[in-house]
Amino acid sequence: MTIQDLNANGCEIGSKQMTRDWPIWLMIGATGFGGPAGQVAILHRELVEQRKWLDEEEFLAALKVCMLLPGPEAQQLATYAGWRRGGLAGGLLAGTLFGVAFPLVVTFIGFMAGWKTAPVAALQAGFEGAAVATLFAFLPSFAMILGLAPFVRSIHPASWLGRAMTAVGAAVVAAIVLLAIKLAAAALVPEGSIDPVAVVVALGSAAALLAGRASTPVVVAAAAAMGVLASLVH
């Protein structure tokens, strides 16, 4: 099913759709390495290049909107794509499964905060703190992107809002490029000297991803294996 096969509301509604999609969202979330920039790149590869669920124009428009909203933009972008696939339920499913690790961290922090502030009823306070932290950390983000989702595709490029979003897109690209440069410097030139193993791994990974012959999880696993082998040799 591609983006052309949509109903009048702009999304595909159906339990079969969600049944097919949930393992995909879980896989993307579990292998979302590289922070925000890496996660956005993975989403682009999965949603635009491989599965054709979004086209380039809509992906960029959704990303611009997500960058204007508070909260993790990669998770909001996944939530939007899920909404396009299965409406409100699809958006909640995609956003939850994509951020499967992050909610667990927030829940744990909330639990520990509640536990430490109530020594008498620590367990109950811990669960209450976990519920509050999880709810209010993600509810605003979900609500905003799902509320704006129906209007993303209707933003005309020539309108004032469309031009503003174009400027935001340019700023987003600049931020991603700067982050990539900083990450490259830290990974390839640690402690001021070039790491030849890291350079080889980076070039090989880039070649594999550009050729489309390996998925991101496979590339990451191969890079980890090469790092272990290099450490054993030295």
Coordinates of N, CA, C and O in Angstrom, one line a residue, residues 40 61-71 73-74 76 165 168-169 171-173 175-176:
V40 N 16.1 10.5 12.2 CA 15.4 11.1 11.0 C 15.9 10.4 9.7 O 15.1 10.1 8.8
A61 N 7.9 18.3 4.6 CA 6.8 19.1 5.2 C 6.5 18.7 6.6 O 6.4 19.5 7.6
A62 N 6.4 17.4 6.9 CA 6.1 16.9 8.2 C 7.3 17.1 9.1 O 7.1 17.5 10.3
L63 N 8.5 17.0 8.6 CA 9.7 17.2 9.4 C 9.8 18.7 9.9 O 10.1 19.0 11.0
K64 N 9.4 19.6 9.0 CA 9.4 21.0 9.3 C 8.4 21.3 10.4 O 8.7 22.1 11.4
V65 N 7.3 20.7 10.3 CA 6.3 20.9 11.4 C 6.8 20.4 12.7 O 6.7 21.0 13.8
C66 N 7.4 19.2 12.7 CA 7.8 18.6 13.9 C 9.0 19.4 14.5 O 9.1 19.4 15.8
M67 N 9.8 20.0 13.7 CA 10.9 20.8 14.3 C 10.4 22.1 15.0 O 11.1 22.6 15.8
L68 N 9.2 22.5 14.7 CA 8.6 23.7 15.3 C 7.9 23.3 16.6 O 7.6 24.2 17.4
L69 N 7.7 22.0 16.9 CA 7.0 21.6 18.1 C 7.9 21.2 19.2 O 9.0 20.7 18.9
P70 N 7.6 21.3 20.4 CA 8.4 20.8 21.5 C 8.3 19.3 21.5 O 7.3 18.7 21.1
G71 N 9.4 18.7 22.0 CA 9.4 17.2 22.0 C 10.3 16.6 21.0 O 10.9 17.3 20.1
E73 N 11.6 15.3 17.7 CA 11.0 15.4 16.4 C 10.9 14.1 15.6 O 10.0 13.9 14.8
A74 N 11.9 13.2 15.9 CA 11.9 11.9 15.2 C 10.6 11.1 15.6 O 10.0 10.5 14.7
Q76 N 7.8 12.4 16.7 CA 6.7 13.1 16.2 C 6.5 12.7 14.7 O 5.4 12.6 14.2
M165 N 7.9 27.6 6.6 CA 8.3 26.3 6.7 C 9.5 25.9 5.9 O 10.4 25.1 6.3
V168 N 12.4 27.2 7.8 CA 12.6 26.2 8.9 C 13.4 25.0 8.4 O 14.3 24.5 9.0
G169 N 13.0 24.5 7.2 CA 13.6 23.4 6.6 C 15.1 23.6 6.3 O 15.9 22.7 6.6
A171 N 17.0 25.7 8.0 CA 17.6 25.7 9.3 C 17.8 24.3 9.9 O 18.8 24.0 10.5
V172 N 16.8 23.4 9.6 CA 16.9 22.0 10.0 C 18.1 21.3 9.3 O 18.9 20.6 10.0
V173 N 18.2 21.6 8.0 CA 19.3 21.0 7.3 C 20.7 21.5 7.8 O 21.6 20.7 8.0
A175 N 21.3 22.5 10.9 CA 21.5 21.9 12.2 C 21.9 20.4 12.1 O 22.8 20.0 12.8
I176 N 21.3 19.7 11.1 CA 21.7 18.3 10.9 C 23.2 18.2 10.4 O 23.9 17.3 10.8

